[in-house]
CSV table of C-alpha atoms and ligand atoms in Angstrom, one decimal:
chain,number,residue,atom,x,y,z
A,1,UNK,CA,8.9,-23.7,24.8
A,2,UNK,CA,10.1,-23.7,21.2
A,3,UNK,CA,9.8,-26.9,19.2
A,4,UNK,CA,13.0,-28.8,18.6
A,5,UNK,CA,14.4,-29.9,15.2
A,6,UNK,CA,17.4,-32.1,14.8
A,7,UNK,CA,19.2,-31.6,11.5
A,8,UNK,CA,22.1,-33.9,10.3
A,9,UNK,CA,24.7,-32.7,7.8
A,10,UNK,CA,24.2,-29.2,9.1
A,11,UNK,CA,27.8,-28.1,8.6
A,12,UNK,CA,27.3,-27.5,4.8
A,13,UNK,CA,25.0,-27.1,1.9
A,14,UNK,CA,21.4,-28.3,2.2
A,15,UNK,CA,21.8,-29.2,5.9
A,16,UNK,CA,23.1,-25.7,6.7
A,17,UNK,CA,20.3,-24.0,4.8
A,18,UNK,CA,17.7,-26.2,6.5
A,19,UNK,CA,19.1,-25.5,10.0
A,20,UNK,CA,19.0,-21.7,9.3
A,21,UNK,CA,15.5,-21.9,7.8
A,22,UNK,CA,14.0,-24.0,10.6
A,23,UNK,CA,15.6,-21.7,13.2
A,24,UNK,CA,13.9,-18.8,11.4
A,25,UNK,CA,10.6,-20.8,11.6
A,26,UNK,CA,11.1,-20.8,15.5
A,27,UNK,CA,12.6,-24.2,16.1
A,28,UNK,CA,15.5,-24.7,18.5
A,29,UNK,CA,17.9,-26.6,16.1
A,30,UNK,CA,20.2,-29.4,17.2
A,31,UNK,CA,22.8,-29.6,14.4
A,32,UNK,CA,24.8,-32.8,13.9
A,33,UNK,CA,27.8,-33.2,11.6
A,34,UNK,CA,31.4,-34.6,11.5
A,35,UNK,CA,32.7,-31.1,10.6
A,36,UNK,CA,33.0,-28.9,13.7
A,37,UNK,CA,34.3,-25.8,11.8
A,38,UNK,CA,31.3,-26.0,9.4
A,39,UNK,CA,28.9,-26.4,12.4
A,40,UNK,CA,30.4,-23.3,14.0
A,41,UNK,CA,29.8,-21.3,10.8
A,42,UNK,CA,26.2,-22.6,10.6
A,43,UNK,CA,25.7,-21.6,14.2
A,44,UNK,CA,26.9,-18.1,13.4
A,45,UNK,CA,24.4,-17.9,10.5
A,46,UNK,CA,21.5,-19.1,12.7
A,47,UNK,CA,22.4,-16.5,15.3
A,48,UNK,CA,22.5,-13.8,12.6
A,49,UNK,CA,18.8,-14.5,11.9
A,50,UNK,CA,18.0,-14.4,15.6
A,51,UNK,CA,17.6,-18.1,15.9
A,52,UNK,CA,18.8,-20.7,18.5
A,53,UNK,CA,20.9,-23.7,17.7
A,54,UNK,CA,23.2,-26.2,19.4
A,55,UNK,CA,26.0,-28.1,17.7
A,56,UNK,CA,27.1,-31.7,18.1
A,57,UNK,CA,30.1,-33.2,16.4
A,58,UNK,CA,29.3,-36.8,15.7
A,59,UNK,CA,29.8,-39.6,13.1
A,60,UNK,CA,26.3,-40.6,12.1
A,61,UNK,CA,27.5,-44.1,11.2
A,62,UNK,CA,28.4,-44.9,14.8
A,63,UNK,CA,25.4,-46.5,16.5
A,64,UNK,CA,26.7,-45.8,20.1
A,65,UNK,CA,27.6,-42.1,19.2
A,66,UNK,CA,24.1,-41.6,17.6
A,67,UNK,CA,22.4,-43.1,20.7
A,68,UNK,CA,24.4,-40.9,23.1
A,69,UNK,CA,24.0,-37.7,21.2
A,70,UNK,CA,20.3,-38.2,20.9
A,71,UNK,CA,20.0,-38.7,24.7
A,72,UNK,CA,22.2,-35.5,25.2
A,73,UNK,CA,19.9,-33.5,22.8
A,74,UNK,CA,16.8,-34.7,24.7
A,75,UNK,CA,18.3,-33.6,28.0
A,76,UNK,CA,20.0,-30.3,27.0
A,77,UNK,CA,17.7,-29.1,24.2
A,78,UNK,CA,14.5,-31.1,24.4
A,79,UNK,CA,12.7,-34.1,22.8
A,80,UNK,CA,12.8,-33.6,19.0
A,81,UNK,CA,9.6,-32.7,17.2
A,82,UNK,CA,11.3,-32.9,13.8
A,83,UNK,CA,14.2,-35.0,12.6
A,84,UNK,CA,15.8,-34.1,9.2
A,85,UNK,CA,18.3,-36.5,7.8
A,86,UNK,CA,20.4,-34.6,5.4
A,87,UNK,CA,24.0,-35.9,5.8
A,88,UNK,CA,25.2,-37.8,2.7
A,89,UNK,CA,28.1,-38.7,0.6
A,90,UNK,CA,28.6,-39.9,-3.0
A,91,UNK,CA,31.0,-41.7,-5.2
A,92,UNK,CA,31.3,-41.4,-9.0
A,93,UNK,CA,31.4,-45.0,-10.1
A,94,UNK,CA,29.7,-47.8,-11.9
A,95,UNK,CA,29.2,-51.1,-10.1
A,96,UNK,CA,32.4,-52.4,-11.7
A,97,UNK,CA,34.4,-49.3,-10.5
A,98,UNK,CA,33.0,-49.4,-6.9
A,99,UNK,CA,35.3,-50.7,-4.2
A,100,UNK,CA,34.0,-52.6,-1.2
A,101,UNK,CA,35.1,-49.6,1.0
A,102,UNK,CA,33.2,-47.0,-1.1
A,103,UNK,CA,30.1,-49.2,-1.3
A,104,UNK,CA,30.1,-49.6,2.5
A,105,UNK,CA,30.8,-45.9,3.2
A,106,UNK,CA,28.0,-44.7,0.9
A,107,UNK,CA,25.5,-47.1,2.3
A,108,UNK,CA,26.6,-46.4,5.9
A,109,UNK,CA,26.2,-42.6,5.7
A,110,UNK,CA,23.2,-42.4,3.4
A,111,UNK,CA,21.1,-45.3,4.6
A,112,UNK,CA,22.4,-46.7,7.9
A,113,UNK,CA,22.8,-43.1,9.3
A,114,UNK,CA,19.1,-42.2,8.9
A,115,UNK,CA,18.1,-45.7,10.3
A,116,UNK,CA,20.3,-45.0,13.4
A,117,UNK,CA,19.0,-41.5,14.0
A,118,UNK,CA,15.4,-42.6,13.5
A,119,UNK,CA,15.8,-45.6,15.8
A,120,UNK,CA,17.2,-43.4,18.5
A,121,UNK,CA,14.7,-40.5,18.0
A,122,UNK,CA,11.4,-42.4,17.4
A,123,UNK,CA,10.8,-43.5,21.0
A,124,UNK,CA,11.0,-39.8,22.1
A,125,UNK,CA,8.4,-38.9,19.5
A,126,UNK,CA,6.2,-41.8,20.3
A,127,UNK,CA,6.2,-40.9,24.0
A,128,UNK,CA,4.5,-37.6,23.0
A,129,UNK,CA,2.4,-39.0,20.2
A,130,UNK,CA,3.8,-36.8,17.4
A,131,UNK,CA,6.8,-36.2,15.3
A,132,UNK,CA,8.0,-35.7,11.7
A,133,UNK,CA,11.0,-37.3,10.0
A,134,UNK,CA,12.2,-35.8,6.8
A,135,UNK,CA,14.8,-37.8,4.8
A,136,UNK,CA,16.7,-35.9,2.1
A,137,UNK,CA,17.1,-38.6,-0.6
A,138,UNK,CA,17.7,-37.7,-4.2
A,139,UNK,CA,16.3,-38.1,-7.7
A,140,UNK,CA,19.0,-40.8,-7.8
A,141,UNK,CA,16.7,-42.8,-5.6
A,142,UNK,CA,14.0,-42.7,-8.3
A,143,UNK,CA,16.0,-42.9,-11.6
A,144,UNK,CA,19.4,-44.3,-12.5
A,145,UNK,CA,22.2,-41.6,-12.6
A,146,UNK,CA,25.3,-42.4,-14.7
A,147,UNK,CA,28.2,-43.6,-12.6
A,148,UNK,CA,26.4,-43.3,-9.3
A,149,UNK,CA,25.7,-47.0,-8.5
A,150,UNK,CA,26.1,-47.0,-4.7
A,151,UNK,CA,24.6,-43.6,-4.4
A,152,UNK,CA,21.4,-44.5,-6.3
A,153,UNK,CA,21.1,-47.8,-4.3
A,154,UNK,CA,21.5,-45.9,-1.0
A,155,UNK,CA,18.9,-43.3,-1.9
A,156,UNK,CA,16.4,-45.8,-3.3
A,157,UNK,CA,16.9,-47.6,0.0
A,158,UNK,CA,16.2,-44.4,1.9
A,159,UNK,CA,12.9,-43.9,0.1
A,160,UNK,CA,11.9,-47.5,1.0
A,161,UNK,CA,12.9,-46.9,4.7
A,162,UNK,CA,10.8,-43.7,4.6
A,163,UNK,CA,7.7,-45.5,3.4
A,164,UNK,CA,8.2,-48.3,5.9
A,165,UNK,CA,8.5,-45.9,8.8
A,166,UNK,CA,5.3,-44.1,7.7
A,167,UNK,CA,3.3,-47.3,7.4
A,168,UNK,CA,4.5,-48.6,10.8
A,169,UNK,CA,4.0,-45.4,12.8
A,170,UNK,CA,1.3,-43.2,11.1
A,171,UNK,CA,-1.4,-44.2,13.6
A,172,UNK,CA,1.0,-43.2,16.4
A,173,UNK,CA,1.2,-39.6,15.2
A,174,UNK,CA,4.4,-39.9,13.2
A,175,UNK,CA,4.9,-38.7,9.6
A,176,UNK,CA,7.9,-39.7,7.5
A,177,UNK,CA,8.6,-38.1,4.2
A,178,UNK,CA,11.5,-38.2,1.6
A,179,UNK,CA,12.5,-35.2,-0.4
A,180,UNK,CA,14.3,-35.9,-3.7
A,181,UNK,CA,16.3,-32.9,-4.9
A,182,UNK,CA,17.7,-32.5,-8.4
A,183,UNK,CA,21.1,-30.8,-8.8
A,184,UNK,CA,21.6,-28.2,-6.0
A,185,UNK,CA,24.5,-25.9,-5.9
A,186,UNK,CA,26.3,-26.8,-2.7
A,187,UNK,CA,29.9,-27.3,-1.5
A,188,UNK,CA,29.6,-30.9,-2.7
A,189,UNK,CA,28.8,-29.9,-6.2
A,190,UNK,CA,31.5,-27.2,-6.0
A,191,UNK,CA,34.1,-30.0,-5.3
A,192,UNK,CA,32.8,-32.1,-8.2
A,193,UNK,CA,33.1,-29.1,-10.6
A,194,UNK,CA,36.5,-28.1,-9.3
A,195,UNK,CA,37.9,-31.6,-10.1
A,196,UNK,CA,36.3,-31.8,-13.5
A,197,UNK,CA,38.7,-31.5,-16.5
A,198,UNK,CA,36.7,-28.5,-17.8
A,199,UNK,CA,34.9,-27.0,-14.7
A,200,UNK,CA,33.0,-24.4,-16.8
A,201,UNK,CA,31.7,-27.1,-19.2
A,202,UNK,CA,30.8,-29.4,-16.3
A,203,UNK,CA,28.9,-26.6,-14.6
A,204,UNK,CA,26.9,-25.9,-17.8
A,205,UNK,CA,26.1,-29.6,-18.2
A,206,UNK,CA,24.9,-29.9,-14.6
A,207,UNK,CA,22.7,-26.8,-14.9
A,208,UNK,CA,21.3,-28.1,-18.2
A,209,UNK,CA,20.0,-31.2,-16.4
A,210,UNK,CA,17.2,-29.1,-15.0
A,211,UNK,CA,14.4,-28.0,-17.4
A,212,UNK,CA,15.0,-24.3,-16.6
A,213,UNK,CA,18.8,-24.6,-17.1
A,214,UNK,CA,19.9,-23.8,-13.6
A,215,UNK,CA,20.9,-25.7,-10.5
A,216,UNK,CA,18.6,-25.4,-7.4
A,217,UNK,CA,19.6,-23.5,-4.3
A,218,UNK,CA,19.9,-25.0,-0.8
A,219,UNK,CA,17.1,-22.7,0.3
A,220,UNK,CA,14.8,-24.2,-2.3
A,221,UNK,CA,15.2,-27.6,-0.6
A,222,UNK,CA,15.1,-26.1,2.9
A,223,UNK,CA,11.7,-24.4,2.1
A,224,UNK,CA,10.2,-27.8,1.2
A,225,UNK,CA,11.6,-29.3,4.4
A,226,UNK,CA,10.0,-26.5,6.4
A,227,UNK,CA,6.6,-27.0,4.6
A,228,UNK,CA,6.6,-30.8,5.2
A,229,UNK,CA,7.7,-30.4,8.8
A,230,UNK,CA,5.1,-27.8,9.6
A,231,UNK,CA,1.3,-27.9,10.1
A,232,UNK,CA,0.5,-27.2,6.4
A,233,UNK,CA,2.3,-30.5,5.6
A,234,UNK,CA,0.1,-32.6,7.8
A,235,UNK,CA,-1.5,-34.6,5.0
A,236,UNK,CA,1.9,-35.4,3.4
A,237,UNK,CA,3.1,-38.8,4.6
A,238,UNK,CA,5.1,-41.9,3.3
A,239,UNK,CA,6.0,-40.4,0.0
A,240,UNK,CA,8.9,-39.0,-2.0
A,241,UNK,CA,8.5,-35.4,-3.0
A,242,UNK,CA,10.5,-34.5,-6.1
A,243,UNK,CA,12.1,-31.0,-6.0
A,244,UNK,CA,14.3,-31.1,-9.1
A,245,UNK,CA,13.5,-28.2,-11.5
A,246,UNK,CA,11.9,-30.8,-13.8
A,247,UNK,CA,15.0,-32.9,-14.1
A,248,UNK,CA,13.1,-36.2,-14.1
A,249,UNK,CA,10.2,-34.9,-16.3
A,250,UNK,CA,12.1,-35.3,-19.6
B,1,NAD,N1,23.7,-31.1,-3.9
B,1,NAD,C1,22.9,-31.9,-4.7
B,1,NAD,O1,22.9,-31.7,-5.9
B,1,NAD,C2,22.1,-32.9,-4.1
B,1,NAD,C3,21.1,-33.5,-4.9
B,1,NAD,C4,20.3,-34.5,-4.4
B,1,NAD,C5,20.4,-34.9,-3.1
B,1,NAD,N2,21.4,-34.3,-2.3
B,1,NAD,C6,21.5,-34.9,-1.0
B,1,NAD,O2,21.4,-33.8,0.0
B,1,NAD,C7,22.2,-34.1,1.1
B,1,NAD,C8,23.2,-32.9,1.4
B,1,NAD,O3,23.9,-32.7,0.2
B,1,NAD,P1,24.9,-31.4,0.1
B,1,NAD,O4,25.0,-31.2,-1.4
B,1,NAD,O5,24.4,-30.3,1.0
B,1,NAD,O6,26.3,-32.0,0.6
B,1,NAD,P2,27.5,-31.4,1.4
B,1,NAD,O7,28.6,-32.2,1.1
B,1,NAD,O8,27.6,-29.9,1.2
B,1,NAD,O9,27.0,-31.6,2.9
B,1,NAD,C9,26.9,-32.9,3.4
B,1,NAD,C10,27.2,-32.9,4.9
B,1,NAD,O10,27.1,-34.2,5.5
B,1,NAD,C11,28.2,-34.4,6.4
B,1,NAD,N3,28.5,-35.8,6.7
B,1,NAD,C12,29.0,-36.7,5.8
B,1,NAD,N4,29.2,-37.9,6.4
B,1,NAD,C13,28.9,-37.7,7.7
B,1,NAD,C14,28.9,-38.6,8.8
B,1,NAD,N5,29.3,-39.8,8.7
B,1,NAD,N6,28.5,-38.1,10.0
B,1,NAD,C15,28.1,-36.8,10.1
B,1,NAD,N7,28.1,-35.9,9.1
B,1,NAD,C16,28.5,-36.4,7.9
B,1,NAD,C17,29.4,-33.6,5.8
B,1,NAD,O11,30.4,-33.3,6.8
B,1,NAD,C18,28.7,-32.4,5.2
B,1,NAD,O12,28.6,-31.3,6.1
B,1,NAD,C19,22.9,-35.4,0.8
B,1,NAD,O13,22.3,-36.5,1.4
B,1,NAD,C20,22.8,-35.5,-0.7
B,1,NAD,O14,22.8,-36.8,-1.1
B,1,NAD,C21,22.2,-33.4,-2.8
């Protein structure tokens, strides 16, 4: 039987690249997202590389939906060996510019979502005495980013949640690790650039944040997820791995 990986946010960007990469590694991938059309495209890409995936349209902020989709995955695909929380949203705003709605939405998707998926999945991992949870956080969880107040708070919270899960469950065979990407060229960044007054200048500024003057690729994050989730990553636990092209070194 192939191992099972659950990947959230799999309809786009880093989540899509992670689903395809883990499928190539030999996992059966259960892909979760709100965006059904995007999931269908990821499924096509998984099948193109000869992999196996299953798609589930779900709002990860809904506790009942997360519980029921997790039970469905356990029955139809198998108990998860790996859970990768990738789904996320952002709002460009200082504290003073952040509405109650935006604050709640960013915290709900970026922090409550991983809490809900972990709470639903952990018992299945504990039953078998092994499992790896990878949380895609951000450099914004480690340093302050301009006009990203709710986003930075949510990602710092996710790093804290990661460490707490590792501390509580390491002796039961569970590892939990956060990955903190720098700027990665995805659909998300594409939308930010498209809405900028000068998209070319905005692109240059985003690329310049990394020491080598380019944005990362979704595959460069997926490769790290694959390493952490796999047997070579077995000594990595309860930490935040920075994959940012040196963005936070300066
Ligand atoms: N792109 C970057 O530069 C960058 C940098 C650091 C961290 N990250 C993190 O990586 C993750 C993925 O980012 P991306 O750039 O690939 O974004 P993306 O917008 O391309 O993909 C995010 C996915 O999450 C899904 N999603 C959002 N809310 C959801 C919900 N409530 N339920 C189910 N699915 C939901 C979206 O439908 C989308 O498919 C995010 O957590 C983001 O914070 C991205």
